[in-house]
């Protein structure tokens, strides 16, 4: 007989830009995700409260890790660069993916908190794509089951106004300060992601569960620089 309540879970998605412009930086991002994994292994109570997916997007979306319990995961598969920068493909994938994931976790007896998407891009979306409509459908809570909170981080050539549009709250959009080392900025993104995952996981065991978002060091809230 299925357990009626196996506890609370927060699905977390890392949606990472794998377009060709990330070639020089993809190793830094893979290193950062490995560090996140190691940090979560040292926080088993927090790790138990999250399920972690890593998605790489360019012309399409490649699932690198799917709703993994980081306590039992081996090494992460590597992100790999390829193609262009289709925000449309990224958001369409989440529209199709998240409701199924939420229903699957519920069917296993979990209470599921609103998913969080950590979005990282180093450039502009493909010209001419209506990614905004897909983004509206994805984040409309009357349309998409589990419409996520999106925390958006832009580095290198990412446009602050675009990043602000991707983020679901003004305080969830960040752009790296001009002139910073890109590898360092990616490391700071991963550090902030790790802190956010641990803090959010810990809060799910408290009386006031919440999504905790840690601003990456060396980044500015996107709306402040428009």
PDB file of C-alpha atoms in Angstrom:
ATOM      1  CA  UNK A   1       0.000   0.000   0.000  1.00  0.00           C
ATOM      2  CA  UNK A   2       1.367   3.425  -0.947  1.00  0.00           C
ATOM      3  CA  UNK A   3       2.341   5.720   1.891  1.00  0.00           C
ATOM      4  CA  UNK A   4      -0.191   8.584   1.990  1.00  0.00           C
ATOM      5  CA  UNK A   5       2.309  11.286   2.918  1.00  0.00           C
ATOM      6  CA  UNK A   6       6.030  10.831   2.455  1.00  0.00           C
ATOM      7  CA  UNK A   7       6.772  14.460   3.339  1.00  0.00           C
ATOM      8  CA  UNK A   8       7.358  17.696   1.475  1.00  0.00           C
ATOM      9  CA  UNK A   9       9.520  18.098  -1.612  1.00  0.00           C
ATOM     10  CA  UNK A  10      10.777  21.068  -3.603  1.00  0.00           C
ATOM     11  CA  UNK A  11      11.543  20.280  -7.262  1.00  0.00           C
ATOM     12  CA  UNK A  12      14.514  22.350  -8.447  1.00  0.00           C
ATOM     13  CA  UNK A  13      15.535  22.746 -12.074  1.00  0.00           C
ATOM     14  CA  UNK A  14      18.850  24.170 -13.251  1.00  0.00           C
ATOM     15  CA  UNK A  15      18.227  25.413 -16.785  1.00  0.00           C
ATOM     16  CA  UNK A  16      21.673  26.131 -18.188  1.00  0.00           C
ATOM     17  CA  UNK A  17      22.649  27.729 -21.487  1.00  0.00           C
ATOM     18  CA  UNK A  18      24.633  25.215 -23.570  1.00  0.00           C
ATOM     19  CA  UNK A  19      24.924  27.388 -26.683  1.00  0.00           C
ATOM     20  CA  UNK A  20      28.246  27.659 -28.472  1.00  0.00           C
ATOM     21  CA  UNK A  21      29.149  30.908 -26.743  1.00  0.00           C
ATOM     22  CA  UNK A  22      29.472  28.973 -23.474  1.00  0.00           C
ATOM     23  CA  UNK A  23      32.326  26.847 -24.842  1.00  0.00           C
ATOM     24  CA  UNK A  24      35.032  28.598 -22.841  1.00  0.00           C
ATOM     25  CA  UNK A  25      32.943  28.533 -19.660  1.00  0.00           C
ATOM     26  CA  UNK A  26      31.133  25.195 -19.605  1.00  0.00           C
ATOM     27  CA  UNK A  27      33.892  23.518 -17.557  1.00  0.00           C
ATOM     28  CA  UNK A  28      33.456  26.169 -14.863  1.00  0.00           C
ATOM     29  CA  UNK A  29      29.747  25.433 -14.755  1.00  0.00           C
ATOM     30  CA  UNK A  30      30.293  21.678 -14.548  1.00  0.00           C
ATOM     31  CA  UNK A  31      32.807  22.228 -11.746  1.00  0.00           C
ATOM     32  CA  UNK A  32      30.271  24.374  -9.911  1.00  0.00           C
ATOM     33  CA  UNK A  33      27.560  21.735 -10.149  1.00  0.00           C
ATOM     34  CA  UNK A  34      29.963  19.090  -8.850  1.00  0.00           C
ATOM     35  CA  UNK A  35      30.691  21.363  -5.892  1.00  0.00           C
ATOM     36  CA  UNK A  36      26.959  21.774  -5.295  1.00  0.00           C
ATOM     37  CA  UNK A  37      26.563  18.002  -5.256  1.00  0.00           C
ATOM     38  CA  UNK A  38      29.364  17.588  -2.731  1.00  0.00           C
ATOM     39  CA  UNK A  39      27.935  20.345  -0.544  1.00  0.00           C
ATOM     40  CA  UNK A  40      24.498  18.718  -0.542  1.00  0.00           C
ATOM     41  CA  UNK A  41      26.009  15.369   0.462  1.00  0.00           C
ATOM     42  CA  UNK A  42      27.100  17.161   3.633  1.00  0.00           C
ATOM     43  CA  UNK A  43      23.552  18.426   4.205  1.00  0.00           C
ATOM     44  CA  UNK A  44      21.481  15.238   4.062  1.00  0.00           C
ATOM     45  CA  UNK A  45      18.455  16.707   5.850  1.00  0.00           C
ATOM     46  CA  UNK A  46      18.228  19.570   3.354  1.00  0.00           C
ATOM     47  CA  UNK A  47      19.049  17.327   0.407  1.00  0.00           C
ATOM     48  CA  UNK A  48      16.229  14.989   1.379  1.00  0.00           C
ATOM     49  CA  UNK A  49      13.729  17.780   0.770  1.00  0.00           C
ATOM     50  CA  UNK A  50      14.665  18.550  -2.834  1.00  0.00           C
ATOM     51  CA  UNK A  51      14.621  16.738  -6.137  1.00  0.00           C
ATOM     52  CA  UNK A  52      17.104  18.092  -8.604  1.00  0.00           C
ATOM     53  CA  UNK A  53      17.018  18.271 -12.381  1.00  0.00           C
ATOM     54  CA  UNK A  54      19.700  19.700 -14.672  1.00  0.00           C
ATOM     55  CA  UNK A  55      18.623  20.713 -18.177  1.00  0.00           C
ATOM     56  CA  UNK A  56      20.900  22.067 -20.880  1.00  0.00           C
ATOM     57  CA  UNK A  57      19.300  24.252 -23.537  1.00  0.00           C
ATOM     58  CA  UNK A  58      20.438  25.517 -26.918  1.00  0.00           C
ATOM     59  CA  UNK A  59      18.373  24.749 -30.047  1.00  0.00           C
ATOM     60  CA  UNK A  60      16.547  22.210 -27.896  1.00  0.00           C
ATOM     61  CA  UNK A  61      16.692  20.897 -24.356  1.00  0.00           C
ATOM     62  CA  UNK A  62      18.753  17.934 -23.198  1.00  0.00           C
ATOM     63  CA  UNK A  63      17.936  16.425 -19.836  1.00  0.00           C
ATOM     64  CA  UNK A  64      21.206  15.794 -17.983  1.00  0.00           C
ATOM     65  CA  UNK A  65      19.698  14.812 -14.607  1.00  0.00           C
ATOM     66  CA  UNK A  66      16.039  14.156 -13.804  1.00  0.00           C
ATOM     67  CA  UNK A  67      14.518  14.712 -10.349  1.00  0.00           C
ATOM     68  CA  UNK A  68      17.457  13.077  -8.626  1.00  0.00           C
ATOM     69  CA  UNK A  69      17.781  12.637  -4.877  1.00  0.00           C
ATOM     70  CA  UNK A  70      21.256  14.085  -4.478  1.00  0.00           C
ATOM     71  CA  UNK A  71      21.995  11.876  -1.488  1.00  0.00           C
ATOM     72  CA  UNK A  72      21.984   8.820  -3.714  1.00  0.00           C
ATOM     73  CA  UNK A  73      23.324  10.332  -6.929  1.00  0.00           C
ATOM     74  CA  UNK A  74      26.647   9.421  -8.414  1.00  0.00           C
ATOM     75  CA  UNK A  75      28.520  11.997 -10.485  1.00  0.00           C
ATOM     76  CA  UNK A  76      26.482  14.421 -12.578  1.00  0.00           C
ATOM     77  CA  UNK A  77      26.545  13.970 -16.342  1.00  0.00           C
ATOM     78  CA  UNK A  78      28.349  16.875 -17.968  1.00  0.00           C
ATOM     79  CA  UNK A  79      26.763  19.853 -19.686  1.00  0.00           C
ATOM     80  CA  UNK A  80      28.068  20.184 -23.260  1.00  0.00           C
ATOM     81  CA  UNK A  81      27.985  23.171 -25.606  1.00  0.00           C
ATOM     82  CA  UNK A  82      26.131  23.060 -28.918  1.00  0.00           C
ATOM     83  CA  UNK A  83      23.915  25.209 -31.150  1.00  0.00           C
ATOM     84  CA  UNK A  84      22.168  28.512 -30.559  1.00  0.00           C
ATOM     85  CA  UNK A  85      20.198  30.086 -27.687  1.00  0.00           C
ATOM     86  CA  UNK A  86      16.508  29.208 -27.877  1.00  0.00           C
ATOM     87  CA  UNK A  87      14.651  30.529 -24.853  1.00  0.00           C
ATOM     88  CA  UNK A  88      11.495  29.343 -26.656  1.00  0.00           C
ATOM     89  CA  UNK A  89      12.676  25.723 -26.624  1.00  0.00           C
ATOM     90  CA  UNK A  90      13.670  26.052 -22.979  1.00  0.00           C
ATOM     91  CA  UNK A  91      10.311  27.348 -21.776  1.00  0.00           C
ATOM     92  CA  UNK A  92       8.270  25.018 -23.997  1.00  0.00           C
ATOM     93  CA  UNK A  93      10.165  22.097 -22.480  1.00  0.00           C
ATOM     94  CA  UNK A  94       9.286  23.208 -18.959  1.00  0.00           C
ATOM     95  CA  UNK A  95       5.601  23.655 -19.918  1.00  0.00           C
ATOM     96  CA  UNK A  96       5.555  19.996 -20.933  1.00  0.00           C
ATOM     97  CA  UNK A  97       7.871  18.714 -18.213  1.00  0.00           C
ATOM     98  CA  UNK A  98       6.841  20.278 -14.919  1.00  0.00           C
ATOM     99  CA  UNK A  99       3.161  19.196 -14.684  1.00  0.00           C
ATOM    100  CA  UNK A 100       4.179  15.583 -15.317  1.00  0.00           C
ATOM    101  CA  UNK A 101       6.941  15.772 -12.709  1.00  0.00           C
ATOM    102  CA  UNK A 102       4.601  17.279 -10.114  1.00  0.00           C
ATOM    103  CA  UNK A 103       1.965  14.630 -10.725  1.00  0.00           C
ATOM    104  CA  UNK A 104       4.578  11.857 -10.565  1.00  0.00           C
ATOM    105  CA  UNK A 105       5.876  13.043  -7.194  1.00  0.00           C
ATOM    106  CA  UNK A 106       2.329  13.407  -5.850  1.00  0.00           C
ATOM    107  CA  UNK A 107       1.511   9.895  -6.997  1.00  0.00           C
ATOM    108  CA  UNK A 108       4.461   8.703  -4.884  1.00  0.00           C
ATOM    109  CA  UNK A 109       2.835  10.281  -1.820  1.00  0.00           C
ATOM    110  CA  UNK A 110       4.788  13.536  -1.576  1.00  0.00           C
ATOM    111  CA  UNK A 111       3.421  17.002  -0.940  1.00  0.00           C
ATOM    112  CA  UNK A 112       5.019  19.120  -3.638  1.00  0.00           C
ATOM    113  CA  UNK A 113       6.012  22.759  -3.262  1.00  0.00           C
ATOM    114  CA  UNK A 114       6.013  25.128  -6.207  1.00  0.00           C
ATOM    115  CA  UNK A 115       9.055  24.257  -8.344  1.00  0.00           C
ATOM    116  CA  UNK A 116      12.021  26.599  -8.635  1.00  0.00           C
ATOM    117  CA  UNK A 117      13.948  27.110 -11.875  1.00  0.00           C
ATOM    118  CA  UNK A 118      17.469  28.524 -11.741  1.00  0.00           C
ATOM    119  CA  UNK A 119      18.128  29.908 -15.226  1.00  0.00           C
ATOM    120  CA  UNK A 120      21.636  30.819 -16.427  1.00  0.00           C
ATOM    121  CA  UNK A 121      22.428  32.373 -19.803  1.00  0.00           C
ATOM    122  CA  UNK A 122      25.426  34.159 -21.272  1.00  0.00           C
ATOM    123  CA  UNK A 123      23.702  35.703 -24.283  1.00  0.00           C
ATOM    124  CA  UNK A 124      20.601  36.971 -25.998  1.00  0.00           C
ATOM    125  CA  UNK A 125      17.709  34.712 -27.061  1.00  0.00           C
ATOM    126  CA  UNK A 126      17.476  33.791 -30.736  1.00  0.00           C
ATOM    127  CA  UNK A 127      16.184  36.694 -32.821  1.00  0.00           C
ATOM    128  CA  UNK A 128      12.564  36.415 -33.946  1.00  0.00           C
ATOM    129  CA  UNK A 129      11.418  33.762 -31.485  1.00  0.00           C
ATOM    130  CA  UNK A 130       8.294  34.548 -29.441  1.00  0.00           C
ATOM    131  CA  UNK A 131       9.701  33.131 -26.238  1.00  0.00           C
ATOM    132  CA  UNK A 132       7.664  35.614 -24.237  1.00  0.00           C
ATOM    133  CA  UNK A 133       4.375  33.811 -25.006  1.00  0.00           C
ATOM    134  CA  UNK A 134       5.826  30.475 -23.879  1.00  0.00           C
ATOM    135  CA  UNK A 135       7.148  32.175 -20.748  1.00  0.00           C
ATOM    136  CA  UNK A 136       3.692  33.638 -20.009  1.00  0.00           C
ATOM    137  CA  UNK A 137       2.056  30.231 -20.350  1.00  0.00           C
ATOM    138  CA  UNK A 138       4.732  28.582 -18.230  1.00  0.00           C
ATOM    139  CA  UNK A 139       4.401  31.048 -15.373  1.00  0.00           C
ATOM    140  CA  UNK A 140       0.601  31.464 -15.460  1.00  0.00           C
ATOM    141  CA  UNK A 141      -0.627  29.564 -12.419  1.00  0.00           C
ATOM    142  CA  UNK A 142      -4.101  29.202 -13.973  1.00  0.00           C
ATOM    143  CA  UNK A 143      -2.612  27.485 -17.037  1.00  0.00           C
ATOM    144  CA  UNK A 144       0.404  25.393 -16.002  1.00  0.00           C
ATOM    145  CA  UNK A 145       0.257  23.011 -13.053  1.00  0.00           C
ATOM    146  CA  UNK A 146       3.285  23.809 -10.923  1.00  0.00           C
ATOM    147  CA  UNK A 147       4.002  27.100 -12.696  1.00  0.00           C
ATOM    148  CA  UNK A 148       7.495  27.713 -11.313  1.00  0.00           C
ATOM    149  CA  UNK A 149       9.318  30.526  -9.632  1.00  0.00           C
ATOM    150  CA  UNK A 150      12.169  31.438 -11.986  1.00  0.00           C
ATOM    151  CA  UNK A 151      15.453  32.830 -10.715  1.00  0.00           C
ATOM    152  CA  UNK A 152      17.320  34.212 -13.733  1.00  0.00           C
ATOM    153  CA  UNK A 153      21.033  34.993 -13.880  1.00  0.00           C
ATOM    154  CA  UNK A 154      22.773  36.621 -16.815  1.00  0.00           C
ATOM    155  CA  UNK A 155      26.496  36.683 -17.542  1.00  0.00           C
ATOM    156  CA  UNK A 156      28.719  38.018 -20.349  1.00  0.00           C
ATOM    157  CA  UNK A 157      26.379  39.402 -23.070  1.00  0.00           C
ATOM    158  CA  UNK A 158      23.050  38.665 -21.367  1.00  0.00           C
ATOM    159  CA  UNK A 159      20.735  41.674 -21.425  1.00  0.00           C
ATOM    160  CA  UNK A 160      19.524  42.977 -18.064  1.00  0.00           C
ATOM    161  CA  UNK A 161      16.014  43.775 -19.307  1.00  0.00           C
ATOM    162  CA  UNK A 162      15.648  40.302 -20.808  1.00  0.00           C
ATOM    163  CA  UNK A 163      16.859  38.642 -17.616  1.00  0.00           C
ATOM    164  CA  UNK A 164      14.386  40.754 -15.652  1.00  0.00           C
ATOM    165  CA  UNK A 165      11.591  39.540 -17.952  1.00  0.00           C
ATOM    166  CA  UNK A 166      12.586  35.902 -17.424  1.00  0.00           C
ATOM    167  CA  UNK A 167      12.609  36.208 -13.617  1.00  0.00           C
ATOM    168  CA  UNK A 168       9.186  35.796 -12.036  1.00  0.00           C
ATOM    169  CA  UNK A 169       9.886  38.380  -9.329  1.00  0.00           C
ATOM    170  CA  UNK A 170      12.004  41.545  -9.633  1.00  0.00           C
ATOM    171  CA  UNK A 171      14.253  40.313  -6.845  1.00  0.00           C
ATOM    172  CA  UNK A 172      14.842  37.021  -8.717  1.00  0.00           C
ATOM    173  CA  UNK A 173      16.701  38.559 -11.699  1.00  0.00           C
ATOM    174  CA  UNK A 174      20.474  39.052 -11.517  1.00  0.00           C
ATOM    175  CA  UNK A 175      23.169  40.121 -13.968  1.00  0.00           C
ATOM    176  CA  UNK A 176      26.895  39.821 -13.403  1.00  0.00           C
ATOM    177  CA  UNK A 177      28.673  43.103 -12.944  1.00  0.00           C
ATOM    178  CA  UNK A 178      30.528  44.326 -16.021  1.00  0.00           C
ATOM    179  CA  UNK A 179      34.177  43.418 -16.213  1.00  0.00           C
ATOM    180  CA  UNK A 180      34.039  40.514 -13.768  1.00  0.00           C
ATOM    181  CA  UNK A 181      35.853  37.288 -14.562  1.00  0.00           C
ATOM    182  CA  UNK A 182      33.338  34.980 -16.232  1.00  0.00           C
ATOM    183  CA  UNK A 183      34.612  31.827 -14.569  1.00  0.00           C
ATOM    184  CA  UNK A 184      34.420  33.565 -11.233  1.00  0.00           C
ATOM    185  CA  UNK A 185      30.880  34.741 -11.950  1.00  0.00           C
ATOM    186  CA  UNK A 186      29.793  31.195 -12.764  1.00  0.00           C
ATOM    187  CA  UNK A 187      31.391  29.967  -9.546  1.00  0.00           C
ATOM    188  CA  UNK A 188      29.496  32.648  -7.618  1.00  0.00           C
ATOM    189  CA  UNK A 189      26.253  31.595  -9.335  1.00  0.00           C
ATOM    190  CA  UNK A 190      26.844  27.984  -8.262  1.00  0.00           C
ATOM    191  CA  UNK A 191      27.709  29.044  -4.724  1.00  0.00           C
ATOM    192  CA  UNK A 192      24.493  31.064  -4.480  1.00  0.00           C
ATOM    193  CA  UNK A 193      22.544  28.173  -5.973  1.00  0.00           C
ATOM    194  CA  UNK A 194      24.010  25.812  -3.369  1.00  0.00           C
ATOM    195  CA  UNK A 195      23.125  28.155  -0.509  1.00  0.00           C
ATOM    196  CA  UNK A 196      19.608  28.612  -1.898  1.00  0.00           C
ATOM    197  CA  UNK A 197      19.061  24.863  -2.211  1.00  0.00           C
ATOM    198  CA  UNK A 198      20.322  24.152   1.311  1.00  0.00           C
ATOM    199  CA  UNK A 199      18.369  27.005   2.914  1.00  0.00           C
ATOM    200  CA  UNK A 200      15.180  26.139   1.040  1.00  0.00           C
ATOM    201  CA  UNK A 201      15.554  22.446   1.885  1.00  0.00           C
ATOM    202  CA  UNK A 202      16.049  23.238   5.558  1.00  0.00           C
ATOM    203  CA  UNK A 203      12.981  25.507   5.595  1.00  0.00           C
ATOM    204  CA  UNK A 204      10.719  22.745   4.317  1.00  0.00           C
ATOM    205  CA  UNK A 205      11.139  21.028   7.669  1.00  0.00           C
ATOM    206  CA  UNK A 206      10.111  24.165   9.562  1.00  0.00           C
ATOM    207  CA  UNK A 207       6.762  25.783  10.335  1.00  0.00           C
ATOM    208  CA  UNK A 208       7.409  28.392   7.611  1.00  0.00           C
ATOM    209  CA  UNK A 209       8.570  26.654   4.438  1.00  0.00           C
ATOM    210  CA  UNK A 210       9.844  29.060   1.793  1.00  0.00           C
ATOM    211  CA  UNK A 211      11.960  29.403  -1.297  1.00  0.00           C
ATOM    212  CA  UNK A 212      15.185  31.080  -0.216  1.00  0.00           C
ATOM    213  CA  UNK A 213      17.130  32.847  -2.968  1.00  0.00           C
ATOM    214  CA  UNK A 214      20.714  33.864  -2.292  1.00  0.00           C
ATOM    215  CA  UNK A 215      21.948  36.710  -4.518  1.00  0.00           C
ATOM    216  CA  UNK A 216      25.198  35.695  -6.236  1.00  0.00           C
ATOM    217  CA  UNK A 217      28.169  37.750  -5.114  1.00  0.00           C
ATOM    218  CA  UNK A 218      29.291  40.091  -7.883  1.00  0.00           C
ATOM    219  CA  UNK A 219      25.813  40.213  -9.449  1.00  0.00           C
ATOM    220  CA  UNK A 220      23.327  43.076  -9.453  1.00  0.00           C
ATOM    221  CA  UNK A 221      19.551  42.801  -9.329  1.00  0.00           C
ATOM    222  CA  UNK A 222      18.633  43.133 -13.004  1.00  0.00           C
ATOM    223  CA  UNK A 223      15.919  45.728 -12.595  1.00  0.00           C
ATOM    224  CA  UNK A 224      18.368  48.082 -10.937  1.00  0.00           C
ATOM    225  CA  UNK A 225      20.489  48.440 -14.063  1.00  0.00           C
ATOM    226  CA  UNK A 226      17.782  48.932 -16.709  1.00  0.00           C
TER     227      UNK A 226
END
